[in-house]
Amino acid sequence: MNNFELWQEKEDDFDLRLFFLKYFRYWYWFVMTIIISLGGAYFYLQYAIPIYKISATLLIKDEKKGSTSSNEILEELDMFSGSKIVENEIEVLKSQVLAEKVIDDLNLTVSYYKEGWLRDIELFKKSPISINYTNLKAIAYQDALYIRIIDTQNFELLDEKKSIIGKYIYTQALNNSYGSFRVFLTDPKAKIGEIIKVRFGRRESLVQAFVNKIQVVLINQKSTVLQLSLEDAVPEKGKAILSKLIDVYTFSSLEDKNSEATNTLRFIGERLQLITGELKDVEKDVEQYKTAQGITDLSAEGNLFLEKVKDNDAKLSEVDIQLKVLEGVERYLASEQNNVAPATLMVNDPILTSFIEKLGELELQREKTSRTVQAGNPFLETINNQIANTKQAIRESIANQKKGLLITRNSLKGNNNRFESAIRTIPRKEREFVNIQRQQNIKESLYLLLLQKREETALSYASTVTDSRVVDTPHSTPGPVKPTPKTIYLVALLIGIIVPAGLINFRDMLNNKVQSRKDIENATGLAVFGEIALKPKDNLGSLIDLSSRSFIAEQFRVLRTNLQYVNKNISVKGTVMLFTSSTVGEGKSFVTVNLAASLAVLGKKVAVLELDLRKPKLSTYLGETRDIGLSNYLVGTANETDIIKKTKVNNLFLISSGPIPPNPAELLSNGQIRKLIEIYRDTFDYVLIDTPPVGLVTDATILSPYVDTCFYLVRHEVTLKQNLNILIELKKFDKFKSLNVIFNGVNYKNSQGYGYGYGYGYGYGYGYGYHGDKEKPGLWNRIKNSLS
């Protein structure tokens, strides 16, 4: 098979020039969408609310850094140090508990606005009125409320549509469809007639929005400095929110730290109340005994015994207090409470004190962490395991402490028994008085001990300081951070480019018709033999003026020149060429008659056979009748010379179809057409056969053995890409000796190969000659002509 191959280098799959030309054809789309998007960006910037960034810096004091290793015994239990503590504080600062306190303290559930032409302006702390509500109904959260200031005593209430609800006095209790509330005048100099817009927000929604909006980040991994930031349309409001957040965080931290001292003071207060009552009773007993028995003082021996017993009882009382403290710790451990650990100031053992302090830290960590994570969180489970291990260590230490204290108490009780035996040797009255005096001394020593511990605890409570310090107070950026004009205009520009490009690509994806010669070459592997442009609109006939220097006439001349490369082994007899296509309307008759005319201009004797016996067109194009023709010859009613018609084009002869037969395929198969073609091959230099579409009927394939070459017409933006499979099949099974493709009806302004068309560098402009027929237009005019 001798298929036409162009002498050109194989091009790369991607051509940058063609890529840009594909979109440049639709430059007006890009201009239009860019203007629209930039205009939209401009109006967006006019209506958008400017957002400012407010930030503050907070130092978290890390007590563990720089500490000694005095508690080495607890190191294996210490899994939370350094940055872990800071991370906990970050979660606390973003907790809903603190957010609720901030919103409540600043009354952020009520917002006041002044209506503007483009947007409303929030009057944070600048509103001339304020509202305190006790109950709000659902409509209050949906619709805005308006308040018109009449004077310093009265105001009007308006609904969402600014319809008057009523006229009221400031501070008057109101109860309407919005709920129950009071309106206060905060600025007596407020402008008369000014309307304030009021909006109510749900507390739960505001809390969630606050948690999502607040940003807390660690500035440096090696430090404990946190940056708190948020974005708000009102810088003063953002500063107030951050300041209040720092305040409530500091207060919450102090509350946590003072909880241990509070527990200790509560324990000592309860004991003092009990001992005070007992001491009063004993003092009354001493007074009554002295009065009844007439005793004024003890003897030297009685005083000696009393002093010894007093010292021993004081020690015994201190041991009892230690045991009660340990019992209190045991009760706490058994209660499984999720609050702070018990007091430690009454515990003398440093190891046990360390364990209890560690338990307090872990309980606080668990409480803070549980506010921000769900149950079952691995981090929370780790804290729970540490608490369980610490509690077990405390129980073991308490057991050891209690053993030692019980031994001490038994020893002191033994001393008391010996002293009591010795006291029995003194007179009865004095002995009885010693016993009463002894009880008084015991109560006094307990009372003094508790007073001392209470003062120590109060000093510890008073000296508590926060673990954080404000480094930078809340401050705002000098200008808005959102929206940024440069970014908005850049995005608009990108949209103006991407949208039309996307539409072009989307249209190409949906387009199932052949758009360029590359579609043909990539699908079939056949090089395009030639291109024929779309016929100019001003050319009303089907015959092109081949003597002109128009672009389409030049394309037919180039096509005529390329015929010398087709089937070089053709005999010296006339060349027979067949023209077909996939379906109707692809221009095979148009190309056939104009190529034949181009050959005839050279003085070649050319015959055109109108073998499309179903829808013949050549006769119409050449202005001839079909009264006698090929159908008459095939049925034997005319000979080969009777059907030859001379046309108005010199050297061009037409063999028309004749009357349309009912069975064209059978007529072509009776053997007569082969004889006719052989006769005409000897008579004419070129024989061009116009046949029906090969994709619809078999006429072309019936004639394939009798022709030298076949030209398959593919029309730009008409031939379906799936119809190229017919061409592939013809090539695969060698249905024709030589199979070549002509790309017809190319609309270069819509072609993806614009500027890449047939001509191979000749540089012809569409519709222009090459010998100065017309002055070549400027670049801008050429662009307009190509797009018109």
PDB file of C-alpha atoms in Angstrom, residues 528-653:
ATOM      1  CA  VAL A 528      -2.840  14.639   6.162  1.00  0.00           C
ATOM      2  CA  PHE A 529      -2.299  14.866   2.375  1.00  0.00           C
ATOM      3  CA  GLY A 530      -3.652  18.387   2.176  1.00  0.00           C
ATOM      4  CA  GLU A 531      -5.905  20.964   3.766  1.00  0.00           C
ATOM      5  CA  ILE A 532      -8.736  22.904   2.153  1.00  0.00           C
ATOM      6  CA  ALA A 533     -10.007  25.985   3.950  1.00  0.00           C
ATOM      7  CA  LEU A 534     -13.643  26.787   4.566  1.00  0.00           C
ATOM      8  CA  LYS A 535     -15.102  28.293   1.425  1.00  0.00           C
ATOM      9  CA  PRO A 536     -15.377  32.078   1.708  1.00  0.00           C
ATOM     10  CA  LYS A 537     -18.898  33.366   2.210  1.00  0.00           C
ATOM     11  CA  ASP A 538     -18.586  35.740  -0.720  1.00  0.00           C
ATOM     12  CA  ASN A 539     -18.027  32.781  -3.077  1.00  0.00           C
ATOM     13  CA  LEU A 540     -21.612  31.763  -3.808  1.00  0.00           C
ATOM     14  CA  GLY A 541     -20.904  29.024  -6.346  1.00  0.00           C
ATOM     15  CA  SER A 542     -19.343  25.626  -5.829  1.00  0.00           C
ATOM     16  CA  LEU A 543     -16.502  26.253  -8.284  1.00  0.00           C
ATOM     17  CA  ILE A 544     -13.531  28.231  -6.965  1.00  0.00           C
ATOM     18  CA  ASP A 545     -11.945  30.851  -9.225  1.00  0.00           C
ATOM     19  CA  LEU A 546      -8.671  28.991  -9.647  1.00  0.00           C
ATOM     20  CA  SER A 547      -7.119  31.861 -11.566  1.00  0.00           C
ATOM     21  CA  SER A 548      -7.347  34.047  -8.458  1.00  0.00           C
ATOM     22  CA  ARG A 549      -4.690  34.295  -5.812  1.00  0.00           C
ATOM     23  CA  SER A 550      -6.978  33.551  -2.900  1.00  0.00           C
ATOM     24  CA  PHE A 551      -5.865  31.268  -0.122  1.00  0.00           C
ATOM     25  CA  ILE A 552      -8.305  28.452  -0.960  1.00  0.00           C
ATOM     26  CA  ALA A 553      -7.341  28.561  -4.678  1.00  0.00           C
ATOM     27  CA  GLU A 554      -3.695  28.292  -3.669  1.00  0.00           C
ATOM     28  CA  GLN A 555      -4.544  25.297  -1.462  1.00  0.00           C
ATOM     29  CA  PHE A 556      -6.041  23.466  -4.476  1.00  0.00           C
ATOM     30  CA  ARG A 557      -2.916  24.270  -6.490  1.00  0.00           C
ATOM     31  CA  VAL A 558      -0.747  22.828  -3.694  1.00  0.00           C
ATOM     32  CA  LEU A 559      -3.018  19.768  -3.567  1.00  0.00           C
ATOM     33  CA  ARG A 560      -2.618  19.398  -7.364  1.00  0.00           C
ATOM     34  CA  THR A 561       1.173  19.636  -7.012  1.00  0.00           C
ATOM     35  CA  ASN A 562       1.256  16.945  -4.340  1.00  0.00           C
ATOM     36  CA  LEU A 563      -0.452  14.471  -6.672  1.00  0.00           C
ATOM     37  CA  GLN A 564       2.959  13.709  -8.212  1.00  0.00           C
ATOM     38  CA  TYR A 565       3.904  11.939  -4.966  1.00  0.00           C
ATOM     39  CA  VAL A 566       0.902   9.628  -5.086  1.00  0.00           C
ATOM     40  CA  ASN A 567       1.531   6.129  -6.383  1.00  0.00           C
ATOM     41  CA  LYS A 568       4.771   6.719  -8.274  1.00  0.00           C
ATOM     42  CA  ASN A 569       4.395   3.306  -9.864  1.00  0.00           C
ATOM     43  CA  ILE A 570       1.269   4.283 -11.780  1.00  0.00           C
ATOM     44  CA  SER A 571       1.442   3.380 -15.478  1.00  0.00           C
ATOM     45  CA  VAL A 572       1.767   5.978 -18.177  1.00  0.00           C
ATOM     46  CA  LYS A 573      -1.984   5.706 -18.696  1.00  0.00           C
ATOM     47  CA  GLY A 574      -4.372   8.083 -16.981  1.00  0.00           C
ATOM     48  CA  THR A 575      -4.538   8.170 -13.189  1.00  0.00           C
ATOM     49  CA  VAL A 576      -7.804   7.102 -11.585  1.00  0.00           C
ATOM     50  CA  MET A 577      -8.635   8.740  -8.236  1.00  0.00           C
ATOM     51  CA  LEU A 578     -11.600   7.990  -5.981  1.00  0.00           C
ATOM     52  CA  PHE A 579     -13.083  10.447  -3.472  1.00  0.00           C
ATOM     53  CA  THR A 580     -15.142   9.305  -0.482  1.00  0.00           C
ATOM     54  CA  SER A 581     -15.865  10.193   3.149  1.00  0.00           C
ATOM     55  CA  SER A 582     -17.503   8.911   6.334  1.00  0.00           C
ATOM     56  CA  THR A 583     -20.889  10.496   5.846  1.00  0.00           C
ATOM     57  CA  VAL A 584     -22.719  13.141   3.828  1.00  0.00           C
ATOM     58  CA  GLY A 585     -21.869  16.825   3.984  1.00  0.00           C
ATOM     59  CA  GLU A 586     -18.105  16.452   4.258  1.00  0.00           C
ATOM     60  CA  GLY A 587     -17.332  18.102   0.890  1.00  0.00           C
ATOM     61  CA  LYS A 588     -16.111  15.235  -1.277  1.00  0.00           C
ATOM     62  CA  SER A 589     -18.058  16.458  -4.343  1.00  0.00           C
ATOM     63  CA  PHE A 590     -16.792  20.018  -3.791  1.00  0.00           C
ATOM     64  CA  VAL A 591     -13.168  18.875  -3.547  1.00  0.00           C
ATOM     65  CA  THR A 592     -13.537  16.494  -6.503  1.00  0.00           C
ATOM     66  CA  VAL A 593     -14.858  19.099  -8.937  1.00  0.00           C
ATOM     67  CA  ASN A 594     -12.411  21.836  -7.886  1.00  0.00           C
ATOM     68  CA  LEU A 595      -9.374  19.546  -7.960  1.00  0.00           C
ATOM     69  CA  ALA A 596     -10.477  18.366 -11.418  1.00  0.00           C
ATOM     70  CA  ALA A 597     -10.799  21.973 -12.544  1.00  0.00           C
ATOM     71  CA  SER A 598      -7.333  22.742 -11.169  1.00  0.00           C
ATOM     72  CA  LEU A 599      -5.868  19.866 -13.193  1.00  0.00           C
ATOM     73  CA  ALA A 600      -7.735  20.992 -16.309  1.00  0.00           C
ATOM     74  CA  VAL A 601      -6.224  24.479 -16.016  1.00  0.00           C
ATOM     75  CA  LEU A 602      -2.808  22.869 -16.630  1.00  0.00           C
ATOM     76  CA  GLY A 603      -4.065  21.554 -19.946  1.00  0.00           C
ATOM     77  CA  LYS A 604      -4.652  18.031 -18.677  1.00  0.00           C
ATOM     78  CA  LYS A 605      -7.609  16.163 -20.055  1.00  0.00           C
ATOM     79  CA  VAL A 606      -9.743  15.365 -16.998  1.00  0.00           C
ATOM     80  CA  ALA A 607     -12.902  13.277 -16.636  1.00  0.00           C
ATOM     81  CA  VAL A 608     -15.159  13.425 -13.574  1.00  0.00           C
ATOM     82  CA  LEU A 609     -17.426  10.429 -12.911  1.00  0.00           C
ATOM     83  CA  GLU A 610     -20.524  11.186 -10.884  1.00  0.00           C
ATOM     84  CA  LEU A 611     -20.717   7.731  -9.323  1.00  0.00           C
ATOM     85  CA  ASP A 612     -22.672   8.864  -6.269  1.00  0.00           C
ATOM     86  CA  LEU A 613     -25.773   7.311  -7.811  1.00  0.00           C
ATOM     87  CA  ARG A 614     -27.866   8.043  -4.729  1.00  0.00           C
ATOM     88  CA  LYS A 615     -27.315  11.798  -4.183  1.00  0.00           C
ATOM     89  CA  PRO A 616     -25.416  13.134  -7.195  1.00  0.00           C
ATOM     90  CA  LYS A 617     -24.188  16.744  -6.964  1.00  0.00           C
ATOM     91  CA  LEU A 618     -21.459  17.183  -9.578  1.00  0.00           C
ATOM     92  CA  SER A 619     -23.934  17.905 -12.362  1.00  0.00           C
ATOM     93  CA  THR A 620     -25.455  20.678 -10.326  1.00  0.00           C
ATOM     94  CA  TYR A 621     -22.056  22.159  -9.472  1.00  0.00           C
ATOM     95  CA  LEU A 622     -21.094  22.193 -13.178  1.00  0.00           C
ATOM     96  CA  GLY A 623     -24.493  23.332 -14.407  1.00  0.00           C
ATOM     97  CA  GLU A 624     -25.212  20.160 -16.416  1.00  0.00           C
ATOM     98  CA  THR A 625     -28.227  17.883 -16.688  1.00  0.00           C
ATOM     99  CA  ARG A 626     -28.470  14.213 -15.672  1.00  0.00           C
ATOM    100  CA  ASP A 627     -30.776  13.068 -18.474  1.00  0.00           C
ATOM    101  CA  ILE A 628     -28.260  10.475 -19.649  1.00  0.00           C
ATOM    102  CA  GLY A 629     -25.292   9.128 -17.812  1.00  0.00           C
ATOM    103  CA  LEU A 630     -23.632   6.289 -15.932  1.00  0.00           C
ATOM    104  CA  SER A 631     -26.826   4.493 -14.962  1.00  0.00           C
ATOM    105  CA  ASN A 632     -27.750   4.282 -18.671  1.00  0.00           C
ATOM    106  CA  TYR A 633     -24.345   2.856 -19.520  1.00  0.00           C
ATOM    107  CA  LEU A 634     -24.439   0.285 -16.708  1.00  0.00           C
ATOM    108  CA  VAL A 635     -27.815  -1.067 -17.855  1.00  0.00           C
ATOM    109  CA  GLY A 636     -26.607  -1.129 -21.525  1.00  0.00           C
ATOM    110  CA  THR A 637     -28.779   1.652 -22.990  1.00  0.00           C
ATOM    111  CA  ALA A 638     -25.833   3.981 -23.788  1.00  0.00           C
ATOM    112  CA  ASN A 639     -22.165   3.603 -24.747  1.00  0.00           C
ATOM    113  CA  GLU A 640     -19.080   5.246 -23.250  1.00  0.00           C
ATOM    114  CA  THR A 641     -19.036   8.164 -25.685  1.00  0.00           C
ATOM    115  CA  ASP A 642     -22.719   8.982 -25.415  1.00  0.00           C
ATOM    116  CA  ILE A 643     -22.438   9.875 -21.724  1.00  0.00           C
ATOM    117  CA  ILE A 644     -19.408  12.203 -21.944  1.00  0.00           C
ATOM    118  CA  LYS A 645     -20.377  15.870 -21.479  1.00  0.00           C
ATOM    119  CA  LYS A 646     -18.085  18.826 -22.083  1.00  0.00           C
ATOM    120  CA  THR A 647     -18.271  21.414 -19.314  1.00  0.00           C
ATOM    121  CA  LYS A 648     -17.707  25.165 -19.233  1.00  0.00           C
ATOM    122  CA  VAL A 649     -14.191  24.490 -17.904  1.00  0.00           C
ATOM    123  CA  ASN A 650     -11.743  23.764 -20.684  1.00  0.00           C
ATOM    124  CA  ASN A 651     -10.382  20.182 -20.722  1.00  0.00           C
ATOM    125  CA  LEU A 652     -12.862  19.129 -18.012  1.00  0.00           C
ATOM    126  CA  PHE A 653     -15.465  16.516 -18.981  1.00  0.00           C
TER     127      PHE A 653
END
